[in-house]
Every structure is written in structure tokens, then in C-alpha cells.
Amino acid sequence: MADTSLLKFVDRDQAYPAKREPEIRAEDFREIADRYAMPDAEDQAGRCSQCGVPYCSVHCPLHNHIPDWLRLTAEGRLREAYELSNATSTMPEICGRICPQDRLCEGNCVIEFSGHGAVTIGAVEKFITDTAWEEGWVEPLVPGAARGQSVAVIGAGPAGLSAAEYLRVNGYDVHIYDRYDRAGGLLTYGIPGFKLEKPVVMRRVERLKAGGIVFHESFEVGRDASMDELRQRHDAVLIATGVYRARAIKAPGVEADGVVDALAFLTASNRKGFGDAVPAFDDGSLNAAGKHVVVIGGGDTAMDCVRTAVRQGAASVKCLYRRDRANMPGSQREVTNAEEEGVEFVWLSAPESFVGGETVTGVKASAMRLGAPDASGRRAPEIDPAGGFDIPADLVIKALGFDAEDLPTLFGARELGVTRWGTVLVDNKTLMTSLDGVFAAGDIVRGASLVVWAIRDGRDVAASMHKYLKAKASAGRKAA
Ligand SMILES: Cc1cc2nc3c(=O)[nH]c(=O)nc-3n(C[C@H](O)[C@H](O)[C@H](O)COP(=O)(O)OP(=O)(O)OC[C@H]3O[C@@H](n4cnc5c(N)ncnc54)[C@H](O)[C@@H]3O)c2cc1C
Ligand code: SF4
């Protein structure tokens, strides 16, 4: 029987769900930790200090009612905890798995500041909603009374899916167009299964389909329809296409066989997990098995690549990053996971050239050092003339991040306003682009960001589109 009292952070230690042993987990693509068993979730939720001003909630992009659902969990009122957590998020069990909690809710937990270790908010959030799915508490999506207006959503990632859900609840006919053959965006094809198992994503998509949202898969806007055509077919359009233009490395030899893009590598791996035929994986080009792998980059994508390569059976995996550990953008939690699984980090190093001619056989690396802080406040890396070294490699994965594609050209919509980085410009209040009735949300507005921000943007843009569509309907009625 769980002790349902709260404020137990002094005498009850922080305990995340146990991770599987590195050698075992590196054998498969399952998540690395099981979820809490009862009564562990209740016990951990009971560590919450129930602050008057909950900084966890303030720093959660969705402003989830965290202390309230922690209290309900501690009291064993799981169904109510689920309902409250579900009230502010379309995918709580996904955020519980993959939010960088150390930078968001948990990183701002008062107990963390007092040295007792944050409440394990993400793990409890995952536990609550996974339990809800199992117990049948997750309600079907019930569409609101039909309004006779339709909306096109371009992109079935977390931003598009969240907006679609809220719009459907408000009674709109919602059509989602995605160039992939499965919905989910980076949840499906970018993020590996060891962080987010795919059935978790697919059950969300199935729920939306069952609620009457129409999915047009393998439909690329720009190829299968222009922006103009979509605007004629629908009363409003949402651009939620994410950012997919991989940042290039300018170094001699980068065109060699065996130097590949991170997303191609991760997508191939995720497709294999679905059981798809992937010729570029089957012929070895995108398969790390038996290879000496070098991943270039220090963000979350690089971390996903190194850990995928380990699971594919690479002979060795090294990660080259031009700054040091303290100055890397990726999550420290992921670095620890990767190190446990046998990845070697080569800090303060950058590729100078790729050697081997037609097929890569190694990386010539420059040693780097940290100079003065740059505009972002981080110390800028510069070449250290004292050193340089060679690393043998037969697969090099470029993971330097992503920029926006050229949407005005791709969509045949020259009037679509974009920033100098190619992200879509929106009015801060209405989230509408320079085209009337065309809105935008998620990474295509923010630049590469986080799932939880995409969900938040989806929620905000749905509210703004609802307002716009109501005004449009009312103007139509007056004119009739
Ligand atoms: C490898 C990797 C790992 C990550 N790990 C994490 C993590 O652990 N935690 C976290 O919070 N965030 C993570 N992120 C970031 C997160 O995945 C993104 O911020 C988030 O998915 C953005 O959501 P979105 O809906 O804006 O775009 P996306 O998820 O990119 O979805 C966009 C969709 O639009 C579709 N699309 C694009 N162009 C067209 C077109 N012309 N026509 C039709 N469809 C189109 C795409 O096919 C895609 O399905 C990771 C990103 C990557 C690349
Ligand atoms: S959505 Fe993310 S930031 Fe918000 S409570 Fe959940 S894990 Fe924390």
C-alpha cells in the first residue's frame, strides 16, 4: 500500500525507473527503461512539495498542471490525474518520454534547487497516460457539431496532429497532407524507438483517424498540389512541415560514398523497425553493422545516430564535436546513455577532410579550442594549431542540424513571407502568414526545436484558426 502523503522529498530519494543494463539494451530498439511499477509512481509523485508558485509548470511549454496531477497520483487517483494531464496536452505520454525534462519542468523543480533531486515528473507523466491507455480511459476523439468548413494541415508531425485534433473537436473537416507514408513526422521517422517506441505514436494517429480526421499520406504539397490549390479546396490552411534541409559540412571528400546524412540514416533504421523494405539499408549503405562509425555533431540528432549505430552492431562508434562536453547542445542525459552503451566522445574536434577517395576510409580531424563567447553567449570554437589527428571510419554520419526548405518555391507561393533563415513568418498574435487564411506552426516557424513546443504551437494555432474560421463563416452568412 502506497503512503499517500506528500512533501516526502527529504526522506524519500529520487528514483527514476531503472534502466536496462547497457549490454542488454544495446541489443534492441526498445525503450531503455520500463515504466514505474505501482506503488513507485505514487511514492515518487508524493515527493512533490506542492509549491504555491510551481516553477515546473511555468517552465513547461504546455503549462501542465503538474503539482495537481502529482498530488492525485500520490493519492492513487490515477484516472483523475490522467484527465487533468490530458486537459493541457494532446500527447502527455510522448512528452513524458522525450522532453528534455532537465531543461524544462524537472530542471526548475524547487526540490532540485534544494539539493534533493527533482520530482521525476516526466516518468510519472508517462506512467499516468500509459496506464490510461491500458485501462481504456483514453476517450475516442469526438468531433464537434459539423460547421461545414474544412481545413488543410500540411504535415503530420506533432504540431500538425495537435492542431488537427483541436480543430476536429471544434467541428471542422480536417484533412492532413503528409509526404511520408506514415503520420507522426519526426516522432515516427526521426526519433529512434529506444527513446520512443513506435506503437506509442501509432495509437495516437489511429485515434485521430477514428475521430474522422482524413489523412492523405504520401501526398507532397508542391508536387501533388500547389498551395493555391489547397487554398481553393479548404477554408484555411496550416503549414506544419518542420525543417528538413540538413546543414552541410564544407570539407574536401564530403561527397564520398559512406558519408551520409543523419536523417537518412535514422529514417532507414526506423523503417526497418516497421518491417519495411529499405534498399539503402539492405545493401549496407545506411547500415552500421560491423563498421567503424564516426558521427559529426553534438545535438540530439547526433546522440540518436551514435546510439542507433551501436544497436545496429557497429564495430566502434565515435562522436566528434567541436566544443566540449559542457558546451554541447545535446542533453547530458543522452550523452550518459551513449557513453554507457560504449560510444566514445571526441570533444574539441572537427572534420578537416574526409579521406579515401571514392569511398570514405577515415576522417582527418582538427583539434579545436574554445575562444571568446559568440553572439549566443557560448564560447566559439577555433582551430587549435597544436594538434590534428586521423580517425579510421567506413561510415560517417553528418548530424549538424536542420534548416527550413525553400517553401515559397516548393509550394509555388512566392508571396509566402519567410525569414532570412527560411522559416515561415507569422503574425505573433494570429499566427497567420502573409497569405490570408494560411497559418503556420511548429519547427517551420521556430526553427528546429522540441516536440513539446510543436504541441504547444499546434494548440495555439488551432485556437487562432478557429477564430478566423468563425469570422469567415459569419461574414459569409451576412453576405448571403
Ligand atoms: C533525430 C531527432 C531527434 C529528436 N529528438 C527529440 C527529443 O528527444 N525530444 C524533443 O522534444 N524533440 C526532439 N527532436 C525535435 C522534434 O522532433 C521536432 O521539434 C518536432 O518533431 C517538430 O514538430 P513539427 O510538427 O513542427 O515537424 P515534424 O515532426 O518535422 O513534422 C513535419 C511533417 O511535415 C511533413 N512535410 C514536410 N514537407 C511537406 C510537404 N511539402 N508536403 C507534405 N508534407 C510535408 C513531413 O513529412 C513531416 O511528417 C528531435 C529531432 C530530430 C531530427
Ligand atoms: S510536457 Fe515536458 S516539460 Fe511539460 S511536464 Fe511533461 S515532461 Fe515536463
Coordinates of C-alpha atoms and ligand atoms in Angstrom, one line a residue:
M1 CA 0.0 0.0 0.0
A2 CA 1.5 3.4 -1.0
D3 CA 2.0 6.1 1.5
T4 CA -0.3 8.8 0.0
S5 CA 1.2 11.7 1.9
L6 CA 3.0 14.5 0.1
L7 CA 6.2 16.6 0.7
K8 CA 8.3 13.4 1.1
F9 CA 11.3 14.8 -0.7
V10 CA 13.6 14.8 2.4
D11 CA 13.2 11.2 3.4
R12 CA 12.3 9.6 0.1
D13 CA 15.1 9.5 -2.5
Q14 CA 14.6 10.5 -6.1
A15 CA 14.3 7.3 -8.2
Y16 CA 13.8 7.1 -11.9
P17 CA 12.5 3.9 -13.4
A18 CA 15.5 1.5 -13.6
K19 CA 17.4 1.5 -17.0
R20 CA 18.1 -1.9 -18.5
E21 CA 21.8 -2.9 -18.5
P22 CA 23.7 -1.2 -21.4
E23 CA 24.8 -4.5 -23.0
I24 CA 21.2 -5.8 -22.9
R25 CA 19.5 -2.6 -24.2
A26 CA 22.1 -2.1 -26.9
E27 CA 20.7 -5.4 -28.4
D28 CA 17.4 -3.9 -29.4
F29 CA 15.4 -0.8 -30.2
R30 CA 13.1 -0.9 -27.2
E31 CA 12.9 1.9 -24.7
I32 CA 15.8 1.7 -22.3
A33 CA 13.7 1.9 -19.1
D34 CA 10.5 0.2 -18.2
R35 CA 7.9 2.5 -16.7
Y36 CA 7.2 2.7 -13.0
A37 CA 5.5 -0.2 -11.2
M38 CA 3.0 0.6 -8.6
P39 CA 3.5 1.9 -5.9
D40 CA 6.7 3.5 -7.2
A41 CA 4.9 6.1 -9.2
E42 CA 2.7 7.1 -6.3
D43 CA 5.8 7.2 -4.0
Q44 CA 7.7 9.4 -6.4
A45 CA 4.8 11.7 -7.0
G46 CA 4.5 12.1 -3.3
R47 CA 7.9 13.8 -3.2
C48 CA 6.3 16.9 -4.7
S49 CA 6.5 19.9 -2.3
Q50 CA 3.2 21.4 -3.8
C51 CA 4.7 24.9 -4.2
G52 CA 2.5 27.9 -4.3
V53 CA 4.2 29.1 -7.4
P54 CA 5.0 25.9 -9.3
Y55 CA 8.1 26.7 -11.4
C56 CA 7.9 23.3 -13.0
S57 CA 4.6 24.3 -14.6
V58 CA 5.9 27.8 -15.5
H59 CA 8.8 26.2 -17.4
C60 CA 6.7 23.5 -19.1
P61 CA 5.8 24.9 -22.5
L62 CA 2.3 23.5 -22.1
H63 CA 2.0 24.9 -18.6
N64 CA 0.8 21.4 -17.5
H65 CA -0.9 21.3 -14.1
I66 CA 2.0 19.3 -12.7
P67 CA 1.7 19.6 -8.9
D68 CA -2.1 18.8 -9.2
W69 CA -1.6 15.6 -11.1
L70 CA 1.3 14.6 -8.9
R71 CA -0.9 15.0 -5.9
L72 CA -3.7 12.9 -7.5
T73 CA -1.1 10.3 -8.4
A74 CA 0.2 10.2 -4.9
E75 CA -3.3 9.7 -3.6
G76 CA -3.9 6.8 -6.0
R77 CA -6.4 8.8 -8.0
L78 CA -4.9 7.9 -11.3
R79 CA -7.8 8.4 -13.6
E80 CA -8.3 11.9 -12.4
A81 CA -4.6 12.5 -12.7
Y82 CA -4.8 11.3 -16.3
E83 CA -7.7 13.5 -17.1
L84 CA -6.0 16.6 -15.7
S85 CA -2.8 15.9 -17.5
N86 CA -4.7 15.2 -20.7
A87 CA -6.5 18.6 -20.4
T88 CA -3.4 20.6 -21.5
S89 CA -1.6 18.1 -23.8
T90 CA -2.5 16.0 -26.8
M91 CA 0.4 13.6 -26.2
P92 CA 1.4 13.5 -22.5
E93 CA 2.9 10.0 -22.7
I94 CA 5.1 11.2 -25.6
C95 CA 6.3 14.3 -23.7
G96 CA 6.9 12.2 -20.6
R97 CA 9.3 10.1 -22.7
I98 CA 11.2 12.6 -24.8
C99 CA 11.0 16.1 -23.3
P100 CA 14.4 17.2 -22.1
Q101 CA 13.0 17.5 -18.6
D102 CA 16.3 18.5 -17.1
R103 CA 16.0 21.8 -19.1
L104 CA 12.2 22.2 -18.6
C105 CA 10.0 21.1 -15.7
E106 CA 12.4 19.0 -13.7
G107 CA 15.3 21.5 -14.1
N108 CA 13.1 24.1 -12.4
C109 CA 11.7 21.9 -9.6
V110 CA 12.2 23.6 -6.2
I111 CA 13.4 20.3 -4.7
E112 CA 16.1 20.1 -7.3
F113 CA 17.3 23.6 -6.2
S114 CA 17.3 22.5 -2.6
G115 CA 19.6 19.6 -3.5
H116 CA 17.2 16.7 -3.0
G117 CA 16.8 15.8 -6.7
A118 CA 13.8 16.9 -8.7
V119 CA 10.5 15.1 -8.7
T120 CA 10.6 12.6 -11.6
I121 CA 7.9 14.5 -13.4
G122 CA 8.3 13.0 -16.9
A123 CA 8.4 9.4 -15.8
V124 CA 5.2 10.0 -13.7
E125 CA 3.5 11.6 -16.7
K126 CA 4.4 8.7 -18.9
F127 CA 3.1 6.3 -16.3
I128 CA -0.2 8.0 -15.9
T129 CA -1.1 8.1 -19.6
D130 CA 0.3 4.6 -20.4
T131 CA -2.0 3.4 -17.6
A132 CA -4.9 5.3 -19.0
W133 CA -4.4 3.6 -22.4
E134 CA -4.3 0.2 -20.8
E135 CA -7.3 0.8 -18.6
G136 CA -9.4 2.2 -21.5
W137 CA -9.7 5.7 -20.0
V138 CA -8.4 7.4 -23.1
E139 CA -11.6 8.6 -24.8
P140 CA -12.2 8.5 -28.5
L141 CA -11.9 11.8 -30.3
V142 CA -15.4 13.1 -30.6
P143 CA -15.9 15.7 -33.4
G144 CA -17.9 18.8 -32.5
A145 CA -21.1 19.7 -34.4
A146 CA -20.2 19.9 -38.1
R147 CA -19.6 23.5 -39.2
G148 CA -19.4 22.8 -42.9
Q149 CA -15.9 24.3 -43.2
S150 CA -12.7 22.4 -43.9
V151 CA -9.1 22.8 -43.0
A152 CA -5.9 21.6 -44.7
V153 CA -3.0 20.7 -42.4
I154 CA 0.3 20.3 -44.3
G155 CA 2.5 18.0 -42.1
A156 CA 1.5 15.2 -39.7
G157 CA 4.2 15.9 -37.1
P158 CA 3.3 16.8 -33.5
A159 CA 2.4 20.4 -34.5
G160 CA 0.0 19.3 -37.3
L161 CA -1.5 16.5 -35.3
S162 CA -2.2 18.6 -32.3
A163 CA -3.8 21.4 -34.3
A164 CA -5.8 18.8 -36.2
E165 CA -7.2 17.3 -33.0
Y166 CA -8.3 20.6 -31.6
L167 CA -9.9 21.7 -34.9
R168 CA -11.8 18.5 -35.2
V169 CA -13.1 18.8 -31.7
N170 CA -14.4 22.2 -32.8
G171 CA -16.4 20.6 -35.7
Y172 CA -14.2 21.2 -38.7
D173 CA -13.5 18.7 -41.5
V174 CA -9.8 18.3 -41.2
H175 CA -7.5 16.9 -43.9
I176 CA -3.9 16.2 -43.1
Y177 CA -1.4 16.0 -46.1
D178 CA 2.0 14.4 -45.5
R179 CA 4.7 13.4 -47.9
Y180 CA 5.6 10.4 -45.8
D181 CA 3.7 7.2 -46.0
R182 CA 3.1 7.2 -42.2
A183 CA 1.9 10.1 -40.0
G184 CA 3.9 11.3 -36.9
G185 CA 6.7 13.4 -38.6
L186 CA 9.9 13.1 -36.6
L187 CA 8.1 11.1 -33.9
T188 CA 7.8 8.3 -36.4
Y189 CA 10.8 8.6 -38.7
G190 CA 13.4 10.7 -36.8
I191 CA 13.4 9.8 -33.1
P192 CA 14.5 6.2 -32.6
G193 CA 12.5 3.5 -30.8
F194 CA 14.8 3.4 -27.8
K195 CA 13.6 6.8 -26.9
L196 CA 10.0 6.5 -28.2
E197 CA 8.6 3.1 -29.2
K198 CA 6.5 3.5 -32.4
P199 CA 3.3 1.8 -31.2
V200 CA 3.0 4.8 -28.8
V201 CA 2.9 7.2 -31.7
M202 CA 0.7 5.0 -33.9
R203 CA -2.0 4.6 -31.3
R204 CA -2.3 8.4 -31.2
V205 CA -2.6 8.5 -35.0
E206 CA -5.2 5.8 -35.1
R207 CA -7.3 7.7 -32.5
L208 CA -7.3 10.7 -34.8
K209 CA -8.2 8.7 -37.8
A210 CA -11.1 7.1 -35.9
G211 CA -12.2 10.6 -35.0
G212 CA -12.8 11.4 -38.6
I213 CA -9.6 13.3 -39.5
V214 CA -8.7 12.4 -43.1
F215 CA -5.0 11.5 -43.7
H216 CA -3.6 11.9 -47.2
E217 CA -0.3 10.1 -46.8
S218 CA 2.4 10.1 -49.5
F219 CA 1.0 13.4 -50.6
E220 CA 3.6 16.1 -51.1
V221 CA 2.4 19.6 -51.2
G222 CA 4.3 21.3 -54.0
R223 CA 4.3 18.1 -56.1
D224 CA 0.8 16.7 -55.7
A225 CA -0.9 20.1 -55.2
S226 CA 0.2 23.7 -55.0
M227 CA -0.6 26.0 -52.1
D228 CA -3.1 27.8 -54.4
E229 CA -5.0 24.5 -55.0
L230 CA -5.2 23.8 -51.3
R231 CA -6.4 27.3 -50.6
Q232 CA -9.2 26.8 -53.1
R233 CA -10.2 23.4 -51.6
H234 CA -10.2 24.4 -48.0
D235 CA -11.3 27.4 -45.8
A236 CA -8.0 27.6 -44.1
V237 CA -4.5 26.0 -44.4
L238 CA -1.9 25.2 -41.7
I239 CA 1.7 24.8 -42.7
A240 CA 3.4 22.4 -40.2
T241 CA 6.1 21.0 -42.3
G242 CA 9.0 21.0 -39.9
V243 CA 12.6 21.7 -41.0
Y244 CA 14.4 19.2 -43.2
R245 CA 17.3 20.8 -45.0
A246 CA 20.4 19.2 -43.5
R247 CA 23.2 21.6 -42.7
A248 CA 26.2 20.9 -44.9
I249 CA 29.8 20.3 -44.0
K250 CA 32.2 22.1 -46.2
A251 CA 35.3 19.8 -46.2
P252 CA 37.1 18.0 -49.0
G253 CA 35.9 14.5 -49.6
V254 CA 32.4 15.1 -48.1
E255 CA 30.8 13.7 -51.3
A256 CA 32.5 10.3 -50.9
D257 CA 30.4 7.1 -50.5
G258 CA 29.9 6.3 -46.9
V259 CA 29.4 9.9 -45.8
V260 CA 25.6 10.1 -45.1
D261 CA 23.0 12.4 -43.7
A262 CA 21.7 11.8 -40.2
L263 CA 18.0 11.8 -41.1
A264 CA 18.5 9.3 -44.0
F265 CA 20.3 7.0 -41.5
L266 CA 17.7 7.4 -38.8
T267 CA 14.7 7.1 -41.2
A268 CA 16.1 3.9 -42.7
S269 CA 16.6 2.4 -39.2
N270 CA 13.1 3.4 -38.1
R271 CA 11.6 2.0 -41.4
K272 CA 13.4 -1.3 -40.7
G273 CA 11.7 -1.3 -37.3
F274 CA 8.3 -1.1 -39.1
G275 CA 9.4 -4.1 -41.3
D276 CA 9.7 -2.0 -44.5
A277 CA 12.0 -2.9 -47.4
V278 CA 14.8 -0.3 -47.3
P279 CA 17.2 -1.0 -50.2
A280 CA 19.8 1.5 -49.0
F281 CA 19.9 -0.3 -45.6
D282 CA 19.8 -3.8 -47.1
D283 CA 22.7 -3.0 -49.4
G284 CA 24.7 -1.7 -46.4
S285 CA 24.9 2.0 -47.3
L286 CA 22.8 3.1 -44.3
N287 CA 23.6 0.2 -42.0
A288 CA 26.3 0.5 -39.4
A289 CA 26.7 -3.3 -38.8
G290 CA 30.4 -4.2 -38.5
K291 CA 31.6 -0.7 -39.4
H292 CA 33.8 1.9 -37.7
V293 CA 31.3 4.8 -37.4
V294 CA 32.0 8.5 -36.9
V295 CA 29.1 10.8 -36.1
I296 CA 29.8 14.5 -36.5
G297 CA 27.7 16.9 -34.3
G298 CA 26.8 17.4 -30.7
G299 CA 23.0 17.8 -30.7
D300 CA 20.1 15.4 -30.0
T301 CA 20.2 14.1 -33.6
A302 CA 23.9 13.1 -33.2
M303 CA 23.1 11.3 -29.9
D304 CA 20.3 9.4 -31.7
C305 CA 22.7 8.4 -34.5
V306 CA 25.5 7.1 -32.2
R307 CA 23.1 5.0 -30.2
T308 CA 21.4 3.7 -33.3
A309 CA 24.8 2.7 -34.7
V310 CA 25.6 0.8 -31.5
R311 CA 22.3 -1.1 -31.8
Q312 CA 23.0 -2.0 -35.5
G313 CA 26.2 -3.7 -34.4
A314 CA 28.9 -1.2 -35.3
A315 CA 32.5 -2.2 -34.7
S316 CA 33.1 1.2 -33.0
V317 CA 31.3 4.5 -32.6
K318 CA 32.9 7.8 -32.1
C319 CA 31.2 11.2 -31.8
L320 CA 33.2 14.3 -33.0
Y321 CA 32.1 17.6 -31.5
R322 CA 33.8 20.9 -31.9
R323 CA 33.1 22.2 -28.4
D324 CA 33.5 20.4 -25.1
R325 CA 31.0 18.5 -23.0
A326 CA 29.8 21.4 -21.0
N327 CA 29.1 23.4 -24.2
M328 CA 27.3 20.9 -26.3
P329 CA 23.6 21.5 -27.2
G330 CA 22.5 17.8 -26.7
S331 CA 21.1 16.6 -23.5
Q332 CA 23.6 15.4 -20.9
R333 CA 21.3 12.6 -20.1
E334 CA 21.6 11.3 -23.6
V335 CA 25.4 11.6 -23.5
T336 CA 25.5 9.5 -20.4
N337 CA 23.2 6.9 -22.0
A338 CA 25.5 6.8 -25.1
E339 CA 28.7 6.5 -23.0
E340 CA 27.2 3.7 -21.1
E341 CA 26.4 1.9 -24.4
G342 CA 30.1 2.2 -25.5
V343 CA 30.2 5.4 -27.6
E344 CA 33.4 7.4 -27.4
F345 CA 33.2 11.2 -27.5
V346 CA 36.0 13.1 -29.1
W347 CA 35.4 16.5 -27.7
L348 CA 37.0 19.6 -29.2
S349 CA 37.4 18.2 -32.7
A350 CA 36.1 19.0 -36.2
P351 CA 36.4 17.3 -39.6
E352 CA 39.1 18.9 -41.8
S353 CA 38.6 16.4 -44.6
F354 CA 37.3 13.0 -45.5
V355 CA 39.9 10.6 -46.8
G356 CA 39.7 7.5 -49.0
G357 CA 38.7 9.0 -52.4
E358 CA 35.5 7.4 -53.8
T359 CA 34.6 5.6 -50.6
V360 CA 35.4 7.1 -47.2
T361 CA 38.1 5.3 -45.1
G362 CA 38.7 8.0 -42.5
V363 CA 38.3 11.5 -41.1
K364 CA 41.2 13.9 -40.8
A365 CA 40.2 16.0 -37.8
S366 CA 41.4 19.3 -36.4
A367 CA 41.8 19.8 -32.7
M368 CA 39.7 22.7 -31.5
R369 CA 39.8 25.0 -28.5
L370 CA 37.3 27.4 -27.1
G371 CA 37.8 31.1 -27.7
A372 CA 35.7 34.1 -26.7
P373 CA 31.9 33.8 -26.3
D374 CA 30.0 34.3 -29.6
A375 CA 26.7 36.2 -30.1
S376 CA 24.8 33.3 -28.4
G377 CA 27.0 33.6 -25.3
R378 CA 28.6 30.2 -25.9
R379 CA 32.4 30.2 -26.3
A380 CA 33.2 30.0 -30.0
P381 CA 35.4 27.1 -31.1
E382 CA 38.5 27.8 -33.1
I383 CA 41.2 25.6 -34.6
D384 CA 44.0 24.7 -32.2
P385 CA 47.2 24.9 -34.2
A386 CA 48.8 22.5 -31.7
G387 CA 47.0 19.4 -33.0
G388 CA 45.2 17.3 -35.5
F389 CA 44.6 13.6 -35.9
D390 CA 43.2 10.9 -38.1
I391 CA 40.3 8.6 -37.3
P392 CA 39.6 5.5 -39.4
A393 CA 35.9 5.3 -40.5
D394 CA 33.8 3.4 -43.0
L395 CA 30.6 5.2 -42.2
V396 CA 30.5 8.9 -41.4
I397 CA 27.2 10.4 -40.3
K398 CA 26.7 14.2 -40.7
A399 CA 24.4 15.4 -37.8
L400 CA 24.8 19.2 -37.8
G401 CA 21.2 20.2 -37.6
F402 CA 18.5 21.3 -40.0
D403 CA 17.2 24.4 -41.7
A404 CA 14.0 25.2 -43.4
E405 CA 13.4 24.2 -47.0
D406 CA 12.6 26.9 -49.5
L407 CA 8.8 26.7 -49.1
P408 CA 7.8 29.7 -51.3
T409 CA 9.5 27.9 -54.2
L410 CA 8.4 24.4 -53.3
F411 CA 4.8 25.4 -52.8
G412 CA 4.7 27.7 -55.8
A413 CA 3.8 30.5 -53.4
R414 CA 6.2 33.3 -53.9
E415 CA 4.1 35.7 -51.7
L416 CA 4.6 33.5 -48.6
G417 CA 6.8 35.6 -46.3
V418 CA 9.9 33.9 -44.8
T419 CA 12.7 35.0 -42.5
R420 CA 16.3 35.1 -43.7
W421 CA 16.7 31.6 -42.3
G422 CA 13.8 30.4 -44.5
T423 CA 11.4 29.8 -41.5
V424 CA 7.9 31.0 -42.2
L425 CA 7.0 34.4 -40.9
V426 CA 3.8 34.6 -38.9
D427 CA 1.9 37.4 -37.1
N428 CA 2.7 37.0 -33.4
K429 CA -0.9 37.4 -32.4
T430 CA -2.8 35.5 -35.0
L431 CA -0.1 33.0 -36.2
M432 CA -1.2 33.8 -39.7
T433 CA 1.3 34.0 -42.5
S434 CA 1.5 36.7 -45.2
L435 CA -1.2 34.7 -47.1
D436 CA -4.8 35.2 -45.9
G437 CA -6.2 32.1 -44.2
V438 CA -2.8 30.4 -44.2
F439 CA -1.3 29.7 -40.8
A440 CA 2.0 28.1 -39.7
A441 CA 3.2 26.3 -36.5
G442 CA 6.0 24.1 -35.1
D443 CA 9.6 23.9 -36.3
I444 CA 8.8 25.6 -39.6
V445 CA 8.2 28.8 -37.6
R446 CA 10.6 28.3 -34.7
G447 CA 13.4 26.5 -36.4
A448 CA 14.5 23.1 -35.1
S449 CA 13.0 22.9 -31.6
L450 CA 11.2 20.4 -29.4
V451 CA 8.1 18.2 -29.6
V452 CA 6.5 19.9 -26.6
W453 CA 6.8 23.3 -28.3
A454 CA 5.3 21.9 -31.5
I455 CA 2.4 20.6 -29.4
R456 CA 2.0 24.0 -27.8
D457 CA 2.1 25.7 -31.2
G458 CA -0.5 23.3 -32.5
R459 CA -2.8 24.2 -29.6
D460 CA -2.3 28.0 -30.1
V461 CA -2.7 27.9 -33.8
A462 CA -5.8 25.8 -33.7
A463 CA -7.4 28.5 -31.4
S464 CA -6.4 31.2 -33.8
M465 CA -7.7 29.3 -36.8
H466 CA -11.0 28.7 -35.0
K467 CA -11.4 32.4 -34.5
Y468 CA -10.6 33.2 -38.1
L469 CA -12.9 30.5 -39.5
K470 CA -15.8 31.6 -37.3
A471 CA -15.4 35.2 -38.6
K472 CA -15.2 33.9 -42.1
A473 CA -18.4 31.9 -41.7
S474 CA -20.2 34.8 -40.1
A475 CA -19.1 37.2 -43.0
G476 CA -20.3 34.6 -45.5
R477 CA -23.7 34.4 -43.8
K478 CA -24.0 38.2 -43.8
A479 CA -23.1 38.4 -47.5
A480 CA -25.7 35.7 -48.4
Ligands
LIG1 C1 16.7 12.9 -34.8 C2 15.9 13.8 -34.0 C3 15.7 13.6 -32.6 C4 14.9 14.4 -31.9 N1 14.7 14.1 -30.6 C5 13.9 14.9 -29.8 C6 13.6 14.6 -28.5 O1 14.2 13.7 -27.9 N2 12.8 15.4 -27.8 C7 12.2 16.5 -28.4 O2 11.4 17.2 -27.7 N3 12.4 16.8 -29.7 C8 13.3 16.1 -30.4 N4 13.5 16.4 -31.7 C9 12.8 17.6 -32.3 C10 11.4 17.3 -32.6 O3 11.3 16.1 -33.3 C11 10.8 18.4 -33.5 O4 11.0 19.6 -32.8 C12 9.3 18.2 -33.8 O5 9.0 16.9 -34.3 C13 8.7 19.3 -34.7 O6 7.4 19.0 -35.0 P1 6.7 19.6 -36.3 O7 5.3 19.0 -36.3 O8 6.9 21.0 -36.4 O9 7.6 18.9 -37.5 P2 7.9 17.4 -37.9 O10 7.8 16.5 -36.8 O11 9.2 17.5 -38.6 O12 6.7 17.0 -38.9 C14 6.6 17.7 -40.2 C15 5.9 16.8 -41.2 O13 5.6 17.6 -42.3 C16 5.8 16.7 -43.5 N5 6.1 17.5 -44.6 C17 7.2 18.3 -44.9 N6 7.1 18.9 -46.1 C18 6.0 18.5 -46.6 C19 5.3 18.8 -47.9 N7 5.8 19.6 -48.8 N8 4.1 18.2 -48.1 C20 3.6 17.3 -47.2 N9 4.1 17.0 -46.0 C21 5.3 17.6 -45.7 C22 6.9 15.8 -43.1 O14 6.9 14.6 -43.8 C23 6.6 15.6 -41.6 O15 5.8 14.4 -41.4 C24 14.3 15.6 -32.5 C25 14.6 15.9 -33.8 C26 15.3 15.0 -34.6 C27 15.6 15.3 -36.0
SF4_2 S1 5.3 18.3 -21.2 FE1 7.5 18.1 -20.9 S2 8.1 19.9 -19.8 FE2 5.8 19.7 -19.6 S3 5.5 18.4 -17.7 FE3 5.7 17.0 -19.4 S4 7.8 16.4 -19.5 FE4 7.7 18.2 -18.3

